[in-house]
PDB file of C-alpha atoms in Angstrom:
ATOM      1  CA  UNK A   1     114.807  91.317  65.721  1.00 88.00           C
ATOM      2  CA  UNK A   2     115.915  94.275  67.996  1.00 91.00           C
ATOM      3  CA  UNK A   3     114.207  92.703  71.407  1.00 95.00           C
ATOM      4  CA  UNK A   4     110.884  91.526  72.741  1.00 96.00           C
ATOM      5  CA  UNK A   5     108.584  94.796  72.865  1.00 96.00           C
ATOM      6  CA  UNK A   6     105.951  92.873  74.595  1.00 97.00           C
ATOM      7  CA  UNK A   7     103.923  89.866  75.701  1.00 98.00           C
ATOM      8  CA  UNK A   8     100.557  89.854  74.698  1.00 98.00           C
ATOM      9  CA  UNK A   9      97.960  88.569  77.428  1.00 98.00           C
ATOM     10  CA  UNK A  10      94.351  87.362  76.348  1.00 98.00           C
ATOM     11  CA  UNK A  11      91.536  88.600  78.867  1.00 98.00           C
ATOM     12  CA  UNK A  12      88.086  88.420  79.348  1.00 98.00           C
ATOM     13  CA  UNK A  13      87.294  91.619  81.308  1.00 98.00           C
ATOM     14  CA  UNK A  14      89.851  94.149  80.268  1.00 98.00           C
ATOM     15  CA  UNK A  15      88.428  96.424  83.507  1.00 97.00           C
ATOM     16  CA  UNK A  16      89.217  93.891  86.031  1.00 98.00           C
ATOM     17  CA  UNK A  17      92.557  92.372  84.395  1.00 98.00           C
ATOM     18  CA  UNK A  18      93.837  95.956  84.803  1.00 98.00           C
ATOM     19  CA  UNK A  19      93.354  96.028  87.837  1.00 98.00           C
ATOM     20  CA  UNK A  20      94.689  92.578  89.054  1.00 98.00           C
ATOM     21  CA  UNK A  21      97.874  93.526  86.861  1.00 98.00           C
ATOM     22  CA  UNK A  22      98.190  97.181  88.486  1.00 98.00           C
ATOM     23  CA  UNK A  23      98.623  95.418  91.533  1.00 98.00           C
ATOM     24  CA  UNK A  24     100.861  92.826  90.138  1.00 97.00           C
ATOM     25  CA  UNK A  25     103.231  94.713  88.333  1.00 97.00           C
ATOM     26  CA  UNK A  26     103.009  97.504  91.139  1.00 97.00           C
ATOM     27  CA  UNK A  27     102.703 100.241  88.179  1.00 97.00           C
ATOM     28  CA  UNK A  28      99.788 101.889  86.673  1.00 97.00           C
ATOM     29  CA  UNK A  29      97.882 100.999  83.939  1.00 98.00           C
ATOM     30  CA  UNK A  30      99.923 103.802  80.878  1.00 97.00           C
ATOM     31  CA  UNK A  31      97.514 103.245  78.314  1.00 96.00           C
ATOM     32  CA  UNK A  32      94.388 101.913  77.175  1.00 98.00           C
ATOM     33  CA  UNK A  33      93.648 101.892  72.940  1.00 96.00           C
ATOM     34  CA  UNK A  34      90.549 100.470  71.141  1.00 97.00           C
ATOM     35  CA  UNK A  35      91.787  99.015  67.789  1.00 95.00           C
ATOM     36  CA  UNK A  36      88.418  98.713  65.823  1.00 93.00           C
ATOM     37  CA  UNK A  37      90.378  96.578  62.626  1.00 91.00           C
ATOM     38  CA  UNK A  38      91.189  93.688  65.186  1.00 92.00           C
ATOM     39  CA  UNK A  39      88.178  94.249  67.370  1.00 96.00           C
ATOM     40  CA  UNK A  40      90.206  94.496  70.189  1.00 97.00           C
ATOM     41  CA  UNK A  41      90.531  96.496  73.319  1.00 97.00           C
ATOM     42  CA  UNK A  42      94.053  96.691  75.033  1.00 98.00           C
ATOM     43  CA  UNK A  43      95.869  97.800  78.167  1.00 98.00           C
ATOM     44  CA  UNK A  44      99.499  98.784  78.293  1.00 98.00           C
ATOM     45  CA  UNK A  45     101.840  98.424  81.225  1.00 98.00           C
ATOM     46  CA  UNK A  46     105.671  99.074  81.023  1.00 96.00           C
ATOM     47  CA  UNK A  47     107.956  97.190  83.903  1.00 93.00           C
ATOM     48  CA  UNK A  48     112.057  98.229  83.171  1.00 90.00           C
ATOM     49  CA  UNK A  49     112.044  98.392  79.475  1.00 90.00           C
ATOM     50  CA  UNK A  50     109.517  95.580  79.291  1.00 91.00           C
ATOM     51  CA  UNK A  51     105.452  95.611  78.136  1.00 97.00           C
ATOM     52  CA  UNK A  52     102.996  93.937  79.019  1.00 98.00           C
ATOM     53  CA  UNK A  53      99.344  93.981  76.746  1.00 98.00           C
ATOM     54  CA  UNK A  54      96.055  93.167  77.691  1.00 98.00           C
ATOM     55  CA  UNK A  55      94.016  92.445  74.961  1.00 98.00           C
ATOM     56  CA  UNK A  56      89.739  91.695  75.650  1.00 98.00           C
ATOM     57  CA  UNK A  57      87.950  91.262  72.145  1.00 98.00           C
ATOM     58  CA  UNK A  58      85.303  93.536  71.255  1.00 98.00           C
ATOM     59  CA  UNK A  59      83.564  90.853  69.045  1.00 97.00           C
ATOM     60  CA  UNK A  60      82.625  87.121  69.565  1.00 96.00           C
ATOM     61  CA  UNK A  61      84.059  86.476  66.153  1.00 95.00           C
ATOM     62  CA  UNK A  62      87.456  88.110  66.754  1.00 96.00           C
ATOM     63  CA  UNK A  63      90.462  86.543  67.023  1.00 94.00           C
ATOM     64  CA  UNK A  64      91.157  87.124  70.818  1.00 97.00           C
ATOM     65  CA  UNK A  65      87.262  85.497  71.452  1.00 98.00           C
ATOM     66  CA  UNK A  66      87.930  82.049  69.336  1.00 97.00           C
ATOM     67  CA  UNK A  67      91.799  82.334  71.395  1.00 97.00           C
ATOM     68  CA  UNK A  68      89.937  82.529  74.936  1.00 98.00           C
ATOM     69  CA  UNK A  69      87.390  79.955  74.004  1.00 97.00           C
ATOM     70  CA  UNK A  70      89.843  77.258  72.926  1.00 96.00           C
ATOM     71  CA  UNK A  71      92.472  77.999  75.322  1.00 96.00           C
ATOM     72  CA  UNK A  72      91.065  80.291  78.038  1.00 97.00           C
ATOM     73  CA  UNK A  73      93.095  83.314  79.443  1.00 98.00           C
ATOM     74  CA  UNK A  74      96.814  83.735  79.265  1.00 97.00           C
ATOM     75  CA  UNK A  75      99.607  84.523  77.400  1.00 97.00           C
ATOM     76  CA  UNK A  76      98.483  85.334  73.285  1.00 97.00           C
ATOM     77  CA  UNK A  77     101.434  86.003  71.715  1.00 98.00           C
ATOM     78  CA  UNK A  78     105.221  87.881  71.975  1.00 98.00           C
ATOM     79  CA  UNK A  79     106.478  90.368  69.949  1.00 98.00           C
ATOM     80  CA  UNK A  80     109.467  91.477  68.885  1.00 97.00           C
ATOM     81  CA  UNK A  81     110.846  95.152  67.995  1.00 97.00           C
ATOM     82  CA  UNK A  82     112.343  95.408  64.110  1.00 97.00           C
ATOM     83  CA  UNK A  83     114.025  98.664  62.457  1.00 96.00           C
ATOM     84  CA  UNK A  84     112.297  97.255  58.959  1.00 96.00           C
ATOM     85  CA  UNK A  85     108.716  95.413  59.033  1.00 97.00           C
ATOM     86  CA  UNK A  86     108.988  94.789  55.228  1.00 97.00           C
ATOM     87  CA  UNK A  87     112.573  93.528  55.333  1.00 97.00           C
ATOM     88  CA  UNK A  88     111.707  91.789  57.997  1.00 97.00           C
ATOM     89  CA  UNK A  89     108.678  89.600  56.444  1.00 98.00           C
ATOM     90  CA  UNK A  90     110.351  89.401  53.773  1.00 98.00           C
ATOM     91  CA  UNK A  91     113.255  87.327  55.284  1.00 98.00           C
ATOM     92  CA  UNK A  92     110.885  85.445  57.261  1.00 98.00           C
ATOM     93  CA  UNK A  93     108.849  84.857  54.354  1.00 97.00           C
ATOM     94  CA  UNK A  94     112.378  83.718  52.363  1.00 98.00           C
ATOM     95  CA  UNK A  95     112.720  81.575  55.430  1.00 97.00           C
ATOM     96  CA  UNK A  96     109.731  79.307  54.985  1.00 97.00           C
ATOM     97  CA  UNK A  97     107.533  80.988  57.956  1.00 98.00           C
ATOM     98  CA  UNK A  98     103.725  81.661  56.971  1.00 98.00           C
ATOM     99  CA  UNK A  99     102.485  85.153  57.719  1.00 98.00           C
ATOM    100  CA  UNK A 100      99.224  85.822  58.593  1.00 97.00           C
ATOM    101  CA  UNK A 101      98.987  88.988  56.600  1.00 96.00           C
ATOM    102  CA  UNK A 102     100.885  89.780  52.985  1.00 95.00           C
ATOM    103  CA  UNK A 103     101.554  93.423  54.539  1.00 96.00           C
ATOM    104  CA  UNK A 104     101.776  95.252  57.752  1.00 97.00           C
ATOM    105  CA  UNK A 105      98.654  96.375  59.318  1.00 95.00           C
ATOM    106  CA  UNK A 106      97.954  98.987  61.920  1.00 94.00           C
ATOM    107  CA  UNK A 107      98.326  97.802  65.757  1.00 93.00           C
ATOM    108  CA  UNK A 108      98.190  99.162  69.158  1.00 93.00           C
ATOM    109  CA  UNK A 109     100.602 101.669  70.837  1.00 92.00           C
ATOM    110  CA  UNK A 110     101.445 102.940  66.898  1.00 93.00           C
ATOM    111  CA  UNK A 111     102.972 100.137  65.519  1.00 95.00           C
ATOM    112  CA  UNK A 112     102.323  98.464  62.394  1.00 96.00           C
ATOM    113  CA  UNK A 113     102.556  94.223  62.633  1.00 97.00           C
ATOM    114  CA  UNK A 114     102.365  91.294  61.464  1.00 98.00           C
ATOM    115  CA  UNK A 115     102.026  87.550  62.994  1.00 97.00           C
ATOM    116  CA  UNK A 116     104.005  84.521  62.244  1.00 98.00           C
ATOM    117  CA  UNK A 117     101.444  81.909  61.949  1.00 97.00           C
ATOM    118  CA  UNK A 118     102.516  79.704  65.464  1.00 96.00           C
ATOM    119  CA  UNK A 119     102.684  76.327  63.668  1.00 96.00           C
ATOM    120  CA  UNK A 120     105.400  77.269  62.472  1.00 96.00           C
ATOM    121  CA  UNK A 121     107.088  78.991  65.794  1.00 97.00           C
ATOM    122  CA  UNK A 122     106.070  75.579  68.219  1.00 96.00           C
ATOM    123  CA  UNK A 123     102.699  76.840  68.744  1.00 94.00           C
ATOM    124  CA  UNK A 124     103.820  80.628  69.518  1.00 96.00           C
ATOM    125  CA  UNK A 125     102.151  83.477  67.974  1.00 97.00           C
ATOM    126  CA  UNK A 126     104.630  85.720  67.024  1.00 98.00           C
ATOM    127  CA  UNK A 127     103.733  89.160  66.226  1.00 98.00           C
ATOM    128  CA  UNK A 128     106.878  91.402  64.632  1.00 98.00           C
ATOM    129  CA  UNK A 129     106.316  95.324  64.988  1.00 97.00           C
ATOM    130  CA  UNK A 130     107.894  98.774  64.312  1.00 97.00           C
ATOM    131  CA  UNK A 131     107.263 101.937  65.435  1.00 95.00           C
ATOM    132  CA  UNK A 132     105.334 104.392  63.082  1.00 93.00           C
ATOM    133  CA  UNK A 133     107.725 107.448  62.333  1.00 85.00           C
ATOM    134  CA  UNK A 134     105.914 110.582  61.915  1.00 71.00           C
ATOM    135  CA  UNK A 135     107.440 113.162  59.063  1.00 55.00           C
TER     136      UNK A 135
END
């Protein structure tokens, strides 16, 4: 694992949390991406070499809803930056950790990812992520 590409933040009201964090972060809100697959909106601010992600489900059923309504608002998950998603779960996987997925899916800011189920992390969601290359 390269380095921690972000910290995930559950919201309820992507609109206003932007806001609060534009003023908290004293930066502007880069970018804002609807992934339709998680039925999630998110919100991406970069501080140094650090991000920070919003994330305000689309759906009731989704997985950011059930996270607000058991443990309200706050930090989701943090992920970290690999060269190799598939060598990557596949250690982890050799490792003992359960993955919430058998293969990378499609995130925000074009990554693909995949979570390390947080029983096994302490309680921390870990999401793992690499950039899509483009040919």
């Amino acid at each position: 694992m390269n380095k921690i590409e972000h910290i995930g933040i559950a919201v309820k009201d992507l609109n206003s949390s932007i806001d609060i964090y534009q003023k908290l972060l004293n930066t502007d809100c880069y970018k804002t991406e609807l992934v339709a697959s998680e039925f999630v909106n998110t919100a991406f601010f970069k501080t140094g070499e650090n991000k920070v992600e919003l994330l305000e489900a689309t759906n009731p059923e989704s997985a950011i809803a059930k996270f607000i309504e058991k443990k309200g608002e706050g930090i989701h998950h943090i992920a970290f930056l690999v060269d190799d998603i598939l060598a990557e779960m596949e250690r982890l996987h050799n490792e003992g950790f359960v993955l919430l997925s058998e293969s990378p899916k499609k995130g925000a800011d074009n990554k693909m990812v995949c979570f390390v189920h947080p029983k096994d992390t302490n309680g921390v969601l870990i999401e793992i992520c690499q950039e899509i290359k483009w040919i």
